[in-house]
XYZ file of C-alpha atoms in Angstrom:
429
model
C -7.476 9.891 77.362
C -10.851 9.167 78.891
C -14.326 8.184 77.705
C -15.371 8.167 74.070
C -17.610 11.172 74.613
C -14.615 13.336 75.364
C -11.626 11.497 73.958
C -10.314 8.180 72.650
C -11.054 5.047 74.654
C -7.558 3.804 73.780
C -4.590 4.907 71.719
C -4.980 1.926 69.398
C -8.599 2.657 68.545
C -7.692 6.290 67.850
C -4.844 5.685 65.483
C -6.448 2.794 63.640
C -9.467 4.952 62.833
C -7.326 7.922 61.997
C -5.029 5.984 59.681
C -8.064 4.527 57.921
C -9.389 8.035 57.360
C -6.060 9.205 55.931
C -5.871 6.199 53.621
C -9.297 7.060 52.287
C -8.231 10.677 51.818
C -5.155 9.670 49.826
C -7.085 7.249 47.656
C -9.668 9.908 46.899
C -7.070 11.852 44.909
C -6.158 8.865 42.764
C -8.907 9.272 40.138
C -7.875 12.839 39.315
C -4.216 11.863 39.411
C -4.751 9.063 36.880
C -6.733 11.352 34.630
C -3.908 13.865 34.653
C -1.374 11.144 33.856
C -3.349 10.255 30.733
C -3.470 13.796 29.374
C -1.670 14.270 26.091
C -1.596 18.058 26.032
C 1.013 20.169 27.781
C -1.550 22.714 28.881
C -3.990 21.502 31.533
C -7.689 22.201 31.348
C -10.438 21.595 33.867
C -11.897 18.099 33.925
C -15.672 18.576 33.420
C -16.551 16.159 36.214
C -14.589 18.104 38.835
C -15.010 21.800 38.079
C -17.536 22.247 40.861
C -21.128 23.394 40.768
C -22.971 26.535 39.844
C -26.128 27.665 41.550
C -28.329 30.690 41.123
C -26.403 32.493 43.848
C -22.842 31.347 43.238
C -20.361 31.364 40.432
C -18.144 28.323 39.972
C -14.454 29.007 40.527
C -12.210 26.988 38.244
C -8.567 26.110 38.311
C -6.741 29.161 37.064
C -3.719 29.496 34.843
C -0.739 30.794 36.783
C -0.452 33.830 34.504
C -3.850 35.062 35.730
C -3.005 34.732 39.433
C -1.984 38.038 40.954
C 0.833 37.183 43.317
C 1.968 39.693 45.950
C 5.423 41.195 45.888
C 7.883 38.713 47.358
C 10.720 40.471 49.165
C 13.198 37.614 49.350
C 16.152 39.748 50.419
C 14.631 41.941 53.130
C 11.559 40.086 54.408
C 11.729 36.384 53.502
C 9.510 35.137 56.347
C 6.985 37.931 56.034
C 6.707 37.385 52.288
C 6.360 33.645 52.818
C 3.585 34.142 55.379
C 1.646 36.377 52.956
C 1.437 33.442 50.546
C -0.215 31.337 53.242
C -2.777 34.081 53.845
C -3.442 34.158 50.106
C -3.940 30.382 49.950
C -6.379 30.416 52.873
C -8.422 33.166 51.258
C -8.456 31.359 47.897
C -9.800 28.188 49.476
C -12.369 29.892 51.662
C -13.612 31.871 48.665
C -13.929 28.727 46.557
C -15.718 26.475 49.057
C -19.066 28.342 49.206
C -19.003 28.846 45.415
C -18.083 25.336 44.333
C -19.174 23.191 47.264
C -22.169 25.046 48.730
C -20.357 25.272 52.059
C -22.465 27.212 54.593
C -20.994 30.149 56.546
C -20.744 28.158 59.788
C -18.566 25.483 58.162
C -16.514 28.089 56.330
C -15.873 29.944 59.588
C -14.865 26.649 61.229
C -12.321 25.965 58.510
C -10.879 29.463 58.775
C -10.383 29.052 62.516
C -8.957 25.572 62.037
C -6.485 26.624 59.351
C -5.299 29.652 61.293
C -4.677 27.394 64.310
C -3.031 24.465 62.548
C -1.046 25.583 59.504
C 0.642 28.626 61.016
C 2.935 29.109 63.982
C 5.830 26.774 63.284
C 9.411 27.518 62.331
C 8.468 26.986 58.660
C 11.885 25.494 57.856
C 10.469 22.937 55.442
C 8.563 25.543 53.458
C 11.231 28.220 53.499
C 13.770 25.705 52.234
C 11.737 25.234 49.056
C 12.191 28.941 48.352
C 15.847 29.032 49.348
C 16.621 25.910 47.321
C 14.836 27.295 44.284
C 16.687 30.595 44.488
C 20.008 28.760 44.787
C 19.259 26.587 41.740
C 17.658 29.210 39.465
C 19.831 32.109 40.612
C 18.830 35.154 42.629
C 19.334 37.489 39.665
C 17.367 35.315 37.251
C 14.386 34.336 39.361
C 11.095 36.197 38.820
C 8.565 37.307 41.404
C 6.018 34.775 40.130
C 8.559 31.974 40.418
C 9.399 33.021 43.979
C 5.719 32.920 44.857
C 5.266 29.540 43.195
C 8.160 28.185 45.243
C 6.440 29.589 48.329
C 3.160 27.915 47.304
C 4.996 24.583 47.191
C 6.606 25.433 50.513
C 3.176 25.917 52.034
C 1.990 22.659 50.476
C 4.616 20.990 52.667
C 3.687 23.114 55.694
C 0.029 22.115 55.259
C 1.105 18.485 54.872
C 2.991 18.917 58.132
C -0.080 20.507 59.709
C -2.459 17.633 59.037
C 0.161 15.105 60.093
C 0.572 16.962 63.390
C -3.183 17.212 63.967
C -3.364 13.435 63.553
C -0.167 12.733 65.466
C -1.352 14.762 68.440
C -4.544 12.705 68.623
C -2.665 9.418 68.343
C -0.092 10.457 70.961
C -2.602 12.087 73.340
C -0.485 15.235 73.164
C -1.505 18.358 75.041
C 0.351 21.255 73.414
C 1.785 22.007 70.001
C 3.767 25.087 68.973
C 3.173 26.722 72.330
C -0.619 26.404 72.247
C -3.190 23.653 72.911
C -3.335 20.942 70.255
C -6.207 21.538 67.839
C -8.257 18.565 69.033
C -7.865 19.816 72.613
C -9.591 23.095 71.700
C -12.749 21.306 70.560
C -13.709 19.651 73.856
C -16.118 16.727 73.718
C -16.252 16.924 69.929
C -12.475 16.266 69.667
C -13.108 13.679 66.928
C -13.970 16.447 64.438
C -10.221 17.075 64.326
C -9.777 13.756 62.484
C -11.913 15.065 59.634
C -10.098 18.400 59.830
C -6.766 16.653 59.299
C -8.027 14.839 56.209
C -9.531 18.105 54.943
C -6.173 19.889 55.186
C -4.640 17.081 53.131
C -7.316 17.521 50.452
C -6.614 21.260 50.376
C -2.965 20.550 49.531
C -3.978 18.979 46.235
C -6.376 21.831 45.478
C -3.495 24.253 45.995
C -1.202 22.395 43.606
C -3.958 22.093 41.000
C -4.827 25.795 41.130
C -1.302 27.123 40.915
C 0.264 24.652 38.473
C -2.611 23.652 36.193
C -1.076 25.744 33.398
C 1.427 22.911 32.758
C 0.018 19.397 33.062
C 3.474 17.760 32.949
C 4.699 19.907 35.819
C 1.462 19.425 37.740
C 1.740 15.666 37.323
C 5.301 15.641 38.661
C 4.375 17.777 41.679
C 1.282 15.682 42.418
C 3.267 12.471 42.058
C 5.977 13.744 44.391
C 3.465 14.874 46.998
C 1.462 11.641 46.881
C 4.544 9.435 47.047
C 5.904 11.411 49.986
C 2.555 11.242 51.756
C 2.472 7.459 51.396
C 6.055 7.137 52.639
C 5.216 9.286 55.651
C 2.037 7.380 56.494
C 3.915 4.075 56.329
C 6.485 5.506 58.714
C 3.668 6.631 60.975
C 2.255 3.107 60.908
C 5.591 1.639 61.991
C 5.700 4.242 64.760
C 2.185 3.699 66.087
C 2.478 -0.091 65.971
C 5.050 0.258 68.728
C 2.037 0.620 71.052
C 1.398 -3.117 70.709
C 5.003 -4.333 70.509
C 7.251 -5.460 73.349
C 10.129 -3.210 74.373
C 12.546 -5.801 72.993
C 11.095 -5.048 69.548
C 11.874 -1.318 69.795
C 15.358 -1.681 68.338
C 17.789 0.840 66.822
C 17.048 -0.715 63.420
C 13.312 -0.142 63.868
C 14.002 3.426 64.982
C 15.999 4.066 61.808
C 13.213 2.646 59.631
C 10.591 4.801 61.370
C 12.492 8.063 61.138
C 13.579 7.487 57.549
C 9.988 7.179 56.387
C 8.104 9.233 58.951
C 10.464 12.217 58.945
C 13.195 12.309 56.317
C 11.176 12.235 53.114
C 8.641 14.958 53.898
C 10.766 17.092 56.201
C 13.912 17.192 54.079
C 13.824 15.539 50.658
C 10.469 16.965 49.569
C 11.568 20.589 50.031
C 14.584 20.244 47.755
C 12.860 17.912 45.272
C 10.004 20.406 44.837
C 12.504 23.182 44.094
C 14.466 20.983 41.686
C 11.256 20.025 39.879
C 10.043 23.609 39.489
C 13.522 24.651 38.344
C 13.405 22.017 35.608
C 16.034 19.584 36.910
C 15.456 16.256 35.152
C 18.562 14.174 35.937
C 17.482 11.068 37.871
C 20.937 10.702 39.420
C 20.668 14.223 40.820
C 17.415 13.357 42.603
C 18.940 10.116 43.892
C 21.963 11.978 45.231
C 19.834 14.653 46.878
C 17.634 11.966 48.441
C 20.610 10.121 49.944
C 22.007 13.300 51.504
C 18.672 14.558 52.803
C 17.624 11.220 54.298
C 20.873 11.214 56.256
C 20.048 14.737 57.413
C 16.522 13.715 58.379
C 17.718 10.785 60.473
C 20.041 13.123 62.368
C 17.202 15.625 62.797
C 14.930 13.005 64.377
C 17.645 11.856 66.786
C 17.944 15.505 67.749
C 14.162 15.752 68.150
C 14.134 12.696 70.420
C 16.918 14.201 72.519
C 15.079 17.520 72.875
C 11.828 15.739 73.795
C 13.626 14.444 76.870
C 15.892 17.319 77.847
C 14.410 20.581 76.514
C 11.877 22.459 78.635
C 8.302 22.849 77.334
C 8.851 26.605 77.118
C 11.809 26.139 74.783
C 10.452 23.115 72.906
C 6.985 24.569 72.345
C 5.304 21.367 73.514
C 5.368 18.938 76.422
C 7.680 15.998 75.751
C 5.759 12.730 75.937
C 8.054 10.140 74.334
C 8.636 8.178 77.546
C 4.969 8.112 78.528
C 3.974 7.260 74.936
C 6.388 4.308 74.663
C 8.100 5.848 71.662
C 10.756 3.941 69.787
C 13.152 6.823 70.283
C 16.884 7.300 69.829
C 17.545 7.595 73.564
C 15.480 4.559 74.514
C 16.903 2.242 71.873
C 20.458 3.188 72.826
C 19.759 2.734 76.535
C 17.753 -0.468 76.370
C 19.687 -2.376 73.721
C 23.239 -1.098 74.156
C 23.901 0.491 77.540
C 21.575 -0.611 80.360
C 22.427 -3.416 82.768
C 19.865 -6.014 83.838
C 18.594 -3.930 86.758
C 18.189 -0.832 84.623
C 16.454 -2.810 81.863
C 14.058 -4.256 84.430
C 13.120 -0.718 85.503
C 12.505 0.245 81.888
C 10.424 -2.915 81.376
C 8.263 -1.954 84.333
C 7.788 1.749 83.644
C 8.634 2.747 80.030
C 5.391 3.610 78.281
C 3.436 2.992 81.488
C 4.170 6.158 83.458
C 2.657 9.621 83.226
C 4.378 12.796 82.076
C 6.089 14.418 85.057
C 5.737 11.335 87.250
C 8.603 10.121 89.472
C 9.028 7.145 87.151
C 9.424 9.354 84.084
C 11.913 11.558 85.906
C 13.849 8.444 86.955
C 14.061 7.245 83.344
C 15.453 10.632 82.291
C 17.990 10.407 85.097
C 18.867 6.902 83.931
C 19.566 8.205 80.433
C 21.935 10.770 81.934
C 23.642 8.163 84.137
C 24.254 6.024 81.048
C 26.102 8.933 79.439
C 23.549 9.544 76.688
C 24.077 13.312 76.722
C 27.725 12.806 75.847
C 26.960 10.015 73.364
C 24.428 12.248 71.632
C 26.886 15.162 71.410
C 29.385 12.854 69.708
C 26.688 11.473 67.391
C 25.613 14.989 66.452
C 29.126 16.056 65.486
C 29.749 12.825 63.578
C 26.479 13.266 61.662
C 27.369 16.845 60.738
C 30.842 15.853 59.558
C 29.456 12.913 57.553
C 26.915 15.086 55.766
C 29.392 17.864 55.009
C 31.897 15.325 53.652
C 29.383 14.451 50.927
C 30.091 17.811 49.256
C 33.176 16.399 47.564
C 31.711 12.954 46.981
C 30.279 11.536 43.768
C 26.836 12.669 44.962
C 28.075 16.230 45.371
C 29.588 16.228 41.883
C 26.395 14.803 40.364
C 24.319 17.547 41.937
C 26.748 20.240 40.846
C 26.616 18.990 37.261
C 22.792 19.123 37.380
C 22.852 22.738 38.554
C 22.078 22.051 42.212
C 24.722 23.867 44.310
C 25.955 22.516 47.625
C 24.702 25.676 49.347
C 21.215 24.113 49.243
C 22.326 21.422 51.684
C 24.514 23.712 53.764
C 21.553 26.038 54.355
C 19.255 23.186 55.324
C 21.801 21.713 57.714
C 22.470 25.134 59.245
C 18.774 25.410 60.149
C 18.822 22.226 62.237
C 22.413 21.714 63.450
C 22.624 22.157 67.217
C 19.108 23.583 67.379
C 17.569 23.979 70.842
C 13.887 23.617 69.915
């Protein structure tokens, strides 16, 4: 990117500032979180210091017991995606209605946030969010689950989708990305004021906690568990992001397969896979620690496979299919393809070419094309196909393992993991 008036002066200055902003955003929730942890009652009430303001022209909107929230009809059987999307629309309207009343937000800022949310939180495949609903239905039972419970599962699903949204807004800035989900990245739509997107990302994160508070304040124990799970997952993801972005200042020799595994475990697996199932288990009342440990082990394995797949598609899928322009080579990413090529397959001449051009060439340049051709020459397409099948077989074999039996005993059927794996296995985008 170019001058500071229109973009970041360097990748490092961008991500350092952005990470600092996210750290501040996460810490800002800690006071409320600690207060909630100290509550002795099972029914949550508003904390007087945080209920918002009341002016002569506005009425303060407080956290509302779930029983007083009018959820729309959730047609899980016939329109699962449409029903899920309606919950997002409801959450946006709730927030935009509350901000002028409780925070004196002027119309211009409110309109900005509406435009920002419509651009950033919608438009993806929604696998993470939908899996909260599907997992919850599998655990509770399709015949036993109520409409309110379906909608609450969807609310938690959208909490993950909004978490994903602010991570992507930030990630796109740090990676100098151009497109996301088939449209310009949010910061690219703002022009010279691109830096406002940093605040937008932190704002989306703050909204996630408002959503959880509003919809689960009727049970402080449950709210505490959901908040704890979200905050822990956010920290894990940000630490993974740190390990990823630090690759900008590391030598290629440091971008090892072991570092790749560490990055993807923390940056991807926890929030993209474990959180969806853990949210559903928590809302369904699962309390067995061993069940959560077993689910985590399986879903981390799935997340590592998913990120290897994502790295492969970044190189070989077209922008039209992928929904974005692949930039891993230009961005010097510690990716599955690179670590395999550089540390396990390339000869001295090929490594010298990577040393000279990896992370130093532009997207679409002859050097980038040559690196992609090098990956193909080294047989990485075939190696990946074998890795993909091995990963699938390894995950499916866990059904009859001790982990599978532990989950079954806790009321978590294997279909939860089969459905999740089916959404990502051999995907093309």
